[in-house]
Each structure stands twice: as structure tokens, then as C-alpha cells.
Coordinates of C-alpha atoms (C1' of nucleotides) in Angstrom, one line a residue:
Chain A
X19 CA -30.2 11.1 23.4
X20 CA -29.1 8.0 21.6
X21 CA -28.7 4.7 23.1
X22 CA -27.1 2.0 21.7
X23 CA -25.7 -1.8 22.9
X24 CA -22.0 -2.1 21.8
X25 CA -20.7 -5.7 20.8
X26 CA -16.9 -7.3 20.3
X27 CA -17.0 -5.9 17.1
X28 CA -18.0 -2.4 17.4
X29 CA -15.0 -2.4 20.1
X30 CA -12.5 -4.0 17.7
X31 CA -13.9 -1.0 14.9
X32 CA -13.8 1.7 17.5
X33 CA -10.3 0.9 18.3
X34 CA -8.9 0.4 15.3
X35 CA -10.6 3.4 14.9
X36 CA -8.3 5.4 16.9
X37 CA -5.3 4.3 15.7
X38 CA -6.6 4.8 12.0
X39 CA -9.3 7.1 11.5
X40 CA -8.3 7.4 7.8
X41 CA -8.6 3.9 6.8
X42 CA -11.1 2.4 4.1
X43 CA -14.3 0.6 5.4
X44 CA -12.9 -2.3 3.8
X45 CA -9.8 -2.5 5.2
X46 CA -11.7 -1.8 8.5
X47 CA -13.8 -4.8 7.8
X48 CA -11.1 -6.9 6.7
X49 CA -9.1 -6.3 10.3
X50 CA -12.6 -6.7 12.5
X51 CA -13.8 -9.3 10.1
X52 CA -16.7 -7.5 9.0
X53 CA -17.8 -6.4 5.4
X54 CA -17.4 -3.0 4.1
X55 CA -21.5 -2.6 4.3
X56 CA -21.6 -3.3 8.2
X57 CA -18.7 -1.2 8.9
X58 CA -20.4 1.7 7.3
X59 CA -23.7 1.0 9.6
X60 CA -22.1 0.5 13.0
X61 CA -20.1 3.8 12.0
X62 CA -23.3 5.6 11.5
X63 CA -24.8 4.3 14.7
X64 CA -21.6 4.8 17.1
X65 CA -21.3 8.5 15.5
X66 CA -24.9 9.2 16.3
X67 CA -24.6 7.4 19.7
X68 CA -21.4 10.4 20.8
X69 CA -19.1 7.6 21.0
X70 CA -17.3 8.8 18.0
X71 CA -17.3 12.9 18.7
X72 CA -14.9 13.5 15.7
X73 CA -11.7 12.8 13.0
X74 CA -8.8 14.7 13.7
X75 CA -5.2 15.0 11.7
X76 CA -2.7 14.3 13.7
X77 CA 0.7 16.8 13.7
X78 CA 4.0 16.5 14.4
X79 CA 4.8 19.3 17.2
X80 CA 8.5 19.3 16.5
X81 CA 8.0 19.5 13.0
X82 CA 6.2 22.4 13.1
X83 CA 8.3 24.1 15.4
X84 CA 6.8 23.6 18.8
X85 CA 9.3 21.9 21.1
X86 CA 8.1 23.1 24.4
X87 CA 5.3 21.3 26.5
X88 CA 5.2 22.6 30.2
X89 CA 2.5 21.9 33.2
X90 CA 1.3 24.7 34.9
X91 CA 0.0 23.9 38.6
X92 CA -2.1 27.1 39.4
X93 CA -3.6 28.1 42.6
X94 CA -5.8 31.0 42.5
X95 CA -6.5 33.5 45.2
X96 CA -9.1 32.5 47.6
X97 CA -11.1 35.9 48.3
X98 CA -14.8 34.1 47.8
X99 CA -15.1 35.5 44.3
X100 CA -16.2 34.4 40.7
X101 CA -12.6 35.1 39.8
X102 CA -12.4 31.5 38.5
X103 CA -14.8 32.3 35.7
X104 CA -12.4 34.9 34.5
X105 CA -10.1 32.9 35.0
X106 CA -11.6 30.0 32.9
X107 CA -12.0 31.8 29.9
X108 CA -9.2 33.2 29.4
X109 CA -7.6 30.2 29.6
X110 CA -9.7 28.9 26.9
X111 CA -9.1 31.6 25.1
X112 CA -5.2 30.6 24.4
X113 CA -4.7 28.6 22.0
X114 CA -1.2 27.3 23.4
X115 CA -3.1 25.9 26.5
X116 CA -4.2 22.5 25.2
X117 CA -5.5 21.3 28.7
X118 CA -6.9 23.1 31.7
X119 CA -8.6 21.0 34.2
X120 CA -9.5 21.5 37.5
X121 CA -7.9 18.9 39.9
X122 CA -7.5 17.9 44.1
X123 CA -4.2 18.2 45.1
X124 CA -2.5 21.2 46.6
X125 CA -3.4 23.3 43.2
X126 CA -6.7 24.5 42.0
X127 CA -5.8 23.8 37.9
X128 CA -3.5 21.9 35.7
X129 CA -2.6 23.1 32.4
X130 CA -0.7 21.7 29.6
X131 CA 0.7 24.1 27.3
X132 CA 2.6 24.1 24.5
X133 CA 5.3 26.6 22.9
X134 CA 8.0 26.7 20.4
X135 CA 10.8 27.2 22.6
X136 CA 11.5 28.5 26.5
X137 CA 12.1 32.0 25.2
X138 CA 8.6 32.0 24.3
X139 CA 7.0 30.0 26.4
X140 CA 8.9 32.3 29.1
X141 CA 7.0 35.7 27.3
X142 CA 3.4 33.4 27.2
X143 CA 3.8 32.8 30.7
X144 CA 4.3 36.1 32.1
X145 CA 2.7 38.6 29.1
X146 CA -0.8 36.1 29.1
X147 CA -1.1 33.3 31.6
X148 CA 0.1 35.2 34.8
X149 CA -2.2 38.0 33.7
X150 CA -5.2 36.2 33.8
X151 CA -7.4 37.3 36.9
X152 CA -7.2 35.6 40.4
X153 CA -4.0 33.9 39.8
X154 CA -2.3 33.7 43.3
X155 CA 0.7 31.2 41.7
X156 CA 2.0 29.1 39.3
X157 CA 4.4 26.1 39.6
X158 CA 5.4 24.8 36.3
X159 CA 6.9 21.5 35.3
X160 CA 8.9 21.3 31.9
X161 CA 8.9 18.6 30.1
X162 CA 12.2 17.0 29.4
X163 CA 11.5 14.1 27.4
X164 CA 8.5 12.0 26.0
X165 CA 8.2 8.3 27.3
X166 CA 4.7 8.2 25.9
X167 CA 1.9 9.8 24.0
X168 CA -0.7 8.5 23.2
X169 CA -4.5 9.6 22.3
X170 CA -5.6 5.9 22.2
X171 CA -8.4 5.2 24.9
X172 CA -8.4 1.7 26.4
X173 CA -11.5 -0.5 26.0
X174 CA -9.9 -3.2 28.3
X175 CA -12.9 -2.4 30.8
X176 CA -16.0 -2.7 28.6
X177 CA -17.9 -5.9 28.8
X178 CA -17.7 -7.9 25.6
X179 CA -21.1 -9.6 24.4
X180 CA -20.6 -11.7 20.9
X181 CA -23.7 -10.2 19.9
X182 CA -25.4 -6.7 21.1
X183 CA -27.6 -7.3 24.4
X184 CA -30.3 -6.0 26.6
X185 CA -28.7 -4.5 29.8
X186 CA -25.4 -3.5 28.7
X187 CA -26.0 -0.3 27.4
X188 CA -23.8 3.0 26.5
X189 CA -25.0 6.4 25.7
X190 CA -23.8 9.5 25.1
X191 CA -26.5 12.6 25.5
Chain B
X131 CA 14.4 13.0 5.1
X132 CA 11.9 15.1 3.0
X133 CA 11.8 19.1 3.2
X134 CA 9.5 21.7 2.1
X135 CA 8.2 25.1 2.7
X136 CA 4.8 26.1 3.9
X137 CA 2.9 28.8 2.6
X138 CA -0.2 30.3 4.6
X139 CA -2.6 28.1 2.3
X140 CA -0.9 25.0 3.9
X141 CA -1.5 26.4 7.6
X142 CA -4.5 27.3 6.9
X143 CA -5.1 23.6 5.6
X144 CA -3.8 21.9 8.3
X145 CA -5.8 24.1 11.0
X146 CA -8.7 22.7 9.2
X147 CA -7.4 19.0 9.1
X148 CA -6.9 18.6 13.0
X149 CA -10.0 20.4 13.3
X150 CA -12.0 17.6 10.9
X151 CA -9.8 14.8 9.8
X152 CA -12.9 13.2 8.1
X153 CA -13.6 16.9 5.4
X154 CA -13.4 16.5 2.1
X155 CA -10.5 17.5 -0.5
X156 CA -13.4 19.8 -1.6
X157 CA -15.0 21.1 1.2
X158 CA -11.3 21.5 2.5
X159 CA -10.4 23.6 -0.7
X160 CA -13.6 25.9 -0.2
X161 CA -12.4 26.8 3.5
X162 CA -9.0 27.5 2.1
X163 CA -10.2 28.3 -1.3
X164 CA -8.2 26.3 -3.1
X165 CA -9.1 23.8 -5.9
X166 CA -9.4 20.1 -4.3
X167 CA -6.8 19.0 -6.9
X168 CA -4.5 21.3 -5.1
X169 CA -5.7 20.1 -1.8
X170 CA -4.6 16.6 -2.6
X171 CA -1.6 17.4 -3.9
X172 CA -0.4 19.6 -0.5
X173 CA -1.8 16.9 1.5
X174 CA 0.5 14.3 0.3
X175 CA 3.2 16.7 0.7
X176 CA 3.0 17.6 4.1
X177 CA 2.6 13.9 4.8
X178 CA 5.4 13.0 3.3
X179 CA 7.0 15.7 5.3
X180 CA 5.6 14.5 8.2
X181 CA 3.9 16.8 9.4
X182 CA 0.7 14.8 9.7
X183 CA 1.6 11.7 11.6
X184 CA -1.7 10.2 11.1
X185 CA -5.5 10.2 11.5
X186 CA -7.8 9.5 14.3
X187 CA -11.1 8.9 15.2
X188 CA -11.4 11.0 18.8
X189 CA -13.7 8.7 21.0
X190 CA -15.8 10.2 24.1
X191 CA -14.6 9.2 27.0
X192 CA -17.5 9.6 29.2
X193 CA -19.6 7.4 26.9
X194 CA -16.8 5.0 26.8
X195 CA -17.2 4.4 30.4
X196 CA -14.0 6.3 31.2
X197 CA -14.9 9.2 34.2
X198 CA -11.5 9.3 35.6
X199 CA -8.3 11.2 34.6
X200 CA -5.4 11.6 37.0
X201 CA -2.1 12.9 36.4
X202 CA 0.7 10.8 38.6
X203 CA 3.9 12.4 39.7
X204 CA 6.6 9.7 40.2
X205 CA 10.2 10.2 41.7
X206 CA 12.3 7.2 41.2
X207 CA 14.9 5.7 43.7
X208 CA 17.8 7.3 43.4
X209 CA 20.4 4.3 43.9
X210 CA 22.4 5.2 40.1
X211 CA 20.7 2.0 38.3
X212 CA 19.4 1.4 34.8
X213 CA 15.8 1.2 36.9
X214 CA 14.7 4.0 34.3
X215 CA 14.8 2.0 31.3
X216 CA 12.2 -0.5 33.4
X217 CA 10.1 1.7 34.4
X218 CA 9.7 3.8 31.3
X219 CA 9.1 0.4 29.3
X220 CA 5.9 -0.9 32.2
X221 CA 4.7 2.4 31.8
X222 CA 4.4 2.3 28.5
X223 CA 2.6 -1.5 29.0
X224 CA -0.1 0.1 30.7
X225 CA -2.5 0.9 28.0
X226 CA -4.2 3.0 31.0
X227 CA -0.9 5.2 30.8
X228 CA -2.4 7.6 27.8
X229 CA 1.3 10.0 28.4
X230 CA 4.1 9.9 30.5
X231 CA 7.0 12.4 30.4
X232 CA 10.3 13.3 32.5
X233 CA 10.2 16.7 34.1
X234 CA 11.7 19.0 35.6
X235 CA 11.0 20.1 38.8
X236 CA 10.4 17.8 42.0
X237 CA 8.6 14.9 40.0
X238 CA 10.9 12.8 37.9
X239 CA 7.8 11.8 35.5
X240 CA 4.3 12.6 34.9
X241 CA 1.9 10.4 33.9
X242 CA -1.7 10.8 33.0
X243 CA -3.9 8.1 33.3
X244 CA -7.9 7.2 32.5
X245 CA -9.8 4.8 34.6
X246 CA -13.7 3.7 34.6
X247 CA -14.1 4.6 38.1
X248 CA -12.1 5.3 41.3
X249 CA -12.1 2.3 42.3
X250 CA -10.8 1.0 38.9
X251 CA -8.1 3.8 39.2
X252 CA -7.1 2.8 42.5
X253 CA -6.3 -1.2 41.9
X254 CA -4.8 0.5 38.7
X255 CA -2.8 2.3 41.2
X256 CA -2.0 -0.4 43.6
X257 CA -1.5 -3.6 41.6
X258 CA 0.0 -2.0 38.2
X259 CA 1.8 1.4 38.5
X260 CA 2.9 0.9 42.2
X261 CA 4.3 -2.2 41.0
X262 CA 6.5 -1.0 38.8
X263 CA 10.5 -1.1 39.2
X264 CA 12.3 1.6 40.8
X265 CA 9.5 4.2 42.2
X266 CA 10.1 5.8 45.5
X267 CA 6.5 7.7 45.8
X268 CA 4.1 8.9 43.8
X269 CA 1.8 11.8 44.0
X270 CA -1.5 12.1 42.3
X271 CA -3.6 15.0 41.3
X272 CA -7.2 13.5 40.3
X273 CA -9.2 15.9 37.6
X274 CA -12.5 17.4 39.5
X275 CA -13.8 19.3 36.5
X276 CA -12.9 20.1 32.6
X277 CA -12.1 23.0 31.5
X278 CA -10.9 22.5 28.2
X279 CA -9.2 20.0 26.5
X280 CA -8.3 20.0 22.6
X281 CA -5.8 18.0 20.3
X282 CA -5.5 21.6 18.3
X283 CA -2.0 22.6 18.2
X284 CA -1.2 26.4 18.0
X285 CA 0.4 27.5 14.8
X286 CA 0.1 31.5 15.0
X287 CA 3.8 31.2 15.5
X288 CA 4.8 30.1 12.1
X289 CA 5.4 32.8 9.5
X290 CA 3.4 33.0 7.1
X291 CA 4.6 33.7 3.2
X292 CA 1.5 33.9 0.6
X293 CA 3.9 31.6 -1.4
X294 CA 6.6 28.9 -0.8
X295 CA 9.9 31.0 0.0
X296 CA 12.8 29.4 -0.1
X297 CA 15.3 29.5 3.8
X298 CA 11.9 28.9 6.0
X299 CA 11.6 25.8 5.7
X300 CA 10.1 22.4 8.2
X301 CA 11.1 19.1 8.2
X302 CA 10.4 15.9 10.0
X303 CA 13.2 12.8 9.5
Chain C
dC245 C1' -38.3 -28.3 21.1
dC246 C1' -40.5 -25.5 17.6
dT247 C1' -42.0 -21.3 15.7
dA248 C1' -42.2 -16.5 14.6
dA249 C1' -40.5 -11.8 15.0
dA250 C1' -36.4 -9.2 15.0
dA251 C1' -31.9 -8.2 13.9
dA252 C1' -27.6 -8.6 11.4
dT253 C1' -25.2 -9.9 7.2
dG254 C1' -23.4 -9.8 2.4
dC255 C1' -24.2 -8.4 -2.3
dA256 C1' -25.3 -5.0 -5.8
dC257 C1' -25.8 -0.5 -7.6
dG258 C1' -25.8 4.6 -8.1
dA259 C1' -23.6 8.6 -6.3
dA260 C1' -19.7 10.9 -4.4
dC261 C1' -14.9 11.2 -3.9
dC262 C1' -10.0 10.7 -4.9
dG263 C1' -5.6 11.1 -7.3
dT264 C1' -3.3 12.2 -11.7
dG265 C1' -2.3 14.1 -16.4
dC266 C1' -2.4 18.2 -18.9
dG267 C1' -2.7 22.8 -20.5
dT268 C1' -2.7 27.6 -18.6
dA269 C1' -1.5 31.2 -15.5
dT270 C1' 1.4 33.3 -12.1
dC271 C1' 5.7 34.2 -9.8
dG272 C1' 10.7 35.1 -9.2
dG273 C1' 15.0 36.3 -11.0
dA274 C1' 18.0 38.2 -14.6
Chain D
dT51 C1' 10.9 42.4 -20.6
dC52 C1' 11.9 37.6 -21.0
dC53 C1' 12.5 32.8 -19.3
dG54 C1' 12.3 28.9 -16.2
dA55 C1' 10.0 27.0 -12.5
dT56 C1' 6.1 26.4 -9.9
dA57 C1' 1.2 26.5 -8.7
dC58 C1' -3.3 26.4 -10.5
dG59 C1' -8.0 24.5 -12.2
dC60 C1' -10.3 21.2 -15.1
dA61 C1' -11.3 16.7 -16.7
dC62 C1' -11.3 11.8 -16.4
dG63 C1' -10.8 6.9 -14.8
dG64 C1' -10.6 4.2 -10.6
dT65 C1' -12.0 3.8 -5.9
dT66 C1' -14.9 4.3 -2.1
dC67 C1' -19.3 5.3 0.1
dG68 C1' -24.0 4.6 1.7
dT69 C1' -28.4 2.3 0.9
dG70 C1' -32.0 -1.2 -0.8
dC71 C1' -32.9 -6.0 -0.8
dA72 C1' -32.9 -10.9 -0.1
dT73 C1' -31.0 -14.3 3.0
dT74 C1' -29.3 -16.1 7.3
dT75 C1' -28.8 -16.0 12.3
dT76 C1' -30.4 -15.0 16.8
dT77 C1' -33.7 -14.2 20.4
dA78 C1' -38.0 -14.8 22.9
dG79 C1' -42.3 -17.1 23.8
dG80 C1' -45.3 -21.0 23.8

DNA sequence: CCTAAAAATGCACGAACCGTGCGTATCGGA
DNA sequence: TCCGATACGCACGGTTCGTGCATTTTTAGG
């Protein structure tokens, strides 16, 4: 495990960061006020550290044909078993389930799931997702239109030291 | 408005992209086999396509401090206004609102948020979202448990020519 | 307050990477 | 089979990257 003490300006490069994982360590340094050397360090150290776990292209769903995002709210069947493994991996296993979490609420999962149109979504859902073991039922919500969408974490919350301190510490093991 | 076609070496160049944004032309090209001259050259096409919309850095957001995700069901007041417009623009104020979309079924929207903590998450709740113009309740699922969760959009469903054909074609405006 | 250790900074330099021009090869249509 | 169009790999100049080094700034202790 790495542990490292993050400052105003590692927070000003991880968050410019997000917004533009392709960008030069210059221009980084020239938006966080840093030069190109420093940028290239503190990268090293917050990649090392897990804060940074990768660089991803971003795509265009509707450009490439997927116009379809739908939550599933799934309750499985509650005969004490160890359904909800089988029931986890398959889920993993599709590649047009983006997100399955576990949740409180009235359902046992949420999953967000993507498709190029209702026909077949409609064909996922009931030739893959309805077949996985354990599944009691499934409430789905279709999405109708996107208000926002965004992969951009907030760092509002972390504390801000000019300089890196003792005490304040993040980690990532 | 640009158009082009995509051949199965594109796909397969673009599964690796959102996979590792941060690959080289070359390394890319070896995974595709193709030439990194080549690899350049589709990459500025499908950008200027739009198919890629960008790059990212993807941040942890455990090590970030960030241990709660909830997803928020909101039904608005129902007295005809223009409340929507409102409440769609504070929503997408809260930096803590990472998506919010209308659905169908009982909810009008759902949101999902990130939070340090529940306590965080709950003056989030109380002084920010609650707040907001219009809403008549709100229901919210809190995640328990993660069981998988990727940026990785599906593209089995795209046909796949060994070369550029022309009629299939994708475009982003 | 003063001093010394530690850490961060900017610059410089060699290596790696990127985009483009060009000649060649391959594909599709007639 | 022939021709136009397109994709391909190679080579090259410009850019970017990471690291070593000397300097400056900060922290902690006396």
C-alpha cells in the first residue's frame, strides 16, 4: 500500500484530470500553475497511490448506435441459498450491464444497462437477464431523457493544505 | 456533420481505447495489428466523427474519500408549471449529482449521487436536493455492495465489415 | 530567532512518441 | 483484366515525456 499526502494542487491536476485525461503535461501545468516536470512527478505518485486507477476514451452511445439505457430493480428469491453468487456472475458476464450494485430499498440490485433499441433490449431482458438464476422480479425504469451525465468526481470535500502535510492522508491499497 | 464507416479494425480500436485511453499509437496498433501510422490516422477520424467525445482519467472513489453512492428517485409536483426546467438546471449545479435522467415508470427522474459519508449524503439530501424547486418526494436506494461497475460500452451489436462498406454508416452531428 | 534537514521546484537533456508525406499494395467495380 | 480509389507501412521532423541536477522553499528543533 502506498500512502501519500495530497495538496491544492494535486486536486486542481486530478481534476482537470478527469475532464481531460488527454491533455499535455504542459498544458496541465499551465492550468494548475505547475511546470511540465512537476506534473509528470505528482502523476507518477497519485497513479501509484490508486488515486488515478486508469485513462479511458470516452464514446458517444448514440453514435454508435446504443440509444437505450434502462434500470433494472431486481429482487431475487429468498430460499436461504448462494443463488446470489450465480446470480452475480452472470451479471458480470453481460457486457450491456454497465452497473450492478447491491442496494437498501425494496430491491436486492440495481442495474444500469444499456441497448441499441427497446426491440433489443426487450430480447436482452427476457433471453439473458431474466434467465439468470434466483431472479424472483424485475422492475425496470427506461430512461427518457438525459439531464446529466457526468463521470467527473467532486473534490469539494477534501481538505485543501497549500503544501502536503502530516495527518491528512489518502491511500489506496 | 461528419460521416464515416467502421470497419472491424476500428471496433476493435475503440474497444481498446475505453479500455486504456493512455496506450500508445503503437502498442494500440499491435493489439489491433495495424501499423501506428494507421492508428493515428483512424483515430482522428472517429474523433472527428464523434465517436470519442473525449478522454479521462478514471479516479478511485474510495481513495478519494467518496464511500457513498445513492440513486434518488424524484416525482415532481404535478401543478402544469415550467418547475422542470428549475429543477433539471439545480440538479445539474450539484456537482454531487454525477447523472440524472427522466424515466419512465413511477419516478419522474433518477439521480445518482456520491457523498464522503452518510452523514455528508444526508445534509446533501436535506439542504441541497430537497431544496430544490418543484419536488413532491423522493425515494432513495443507497448502494450496500458493488458488483460491477465499467465505463465499457457494448459494441457486439455493430456489424462488422473487414473493410469500410459503403450504406452502414455512424455519425454524430 | 536561527540553523539544518527535507522536500519541492524549474531547467536541461536523451529517449520515446506523434502526425504527415510518400510510394506501394489491395480492394471494388466495370 | 484494367482502372480508380482507398488503405497500408515506412521514414522523418517536431513534440512530448521522464529523469538528473542545482537551487529555492518549507518544516522542525534548539
Amino acid at each position: 500500500m502506498t500512502t501519500l499526502s495530497i495538496d491544492r494542487h494535486d486536486l486542481a491536476l486530478l481534476d482537470a484530470l478527469q475532464r481531460s485525461g488527454e491533455a499535455t503535461n504542459a498544458a496541465l501545468g499551465e492550468t494548475v500553475h505547475l511546470s511540465a516536470s512537476q506534473v509528470s512527478r505528482r502523476l507518477q505518485r497519485l497513479q501509484e497511490a490508486g488515486l488515478i486507477t486508469g485513462y479511458a476514451a470516452l464514446l458517444d452511445p448514440a453514435a454508435l448506435g446504443l440509444d437505450v439505457i434502462a434500470f433494472a430493480h431486481v429482487v431475487l428469491e429468498r430460499h436461504g441459498g448462494v443463488r446470489t453468487e450465480a446470480f452475480e456472475e452472470g451479471v458480470a458476464a453481460l457486457p450491456e450491464v454497465l452497473e450492478c450494485f447491491s442496494v437498501s430499498g425494496n430491491a436486492d440490485y440495481v442495474l444500469r444497462i444499456v441497448a441499441p433499441d427497446l426491440a433489443a433490449f426487450s430480447e436482452l431482458m427476457m433471453k439473458r437477464v431474466l434467465r439468470l438464476p434466483g431472479i424472483a422480479n424485475i422492475k425496470t425504469d427506461i430512461v427518457l431523457g438525459k439531464v446529466k451525465q457526468t463521470h467527473v468526481l467532486p473534490l469539494e470535500h477534501i481538505a485543501r493544505p497549500s503544501r502536503p502535510r502530516r495527518g491528512v492522508r489518502y491511500s489506496a491499497g
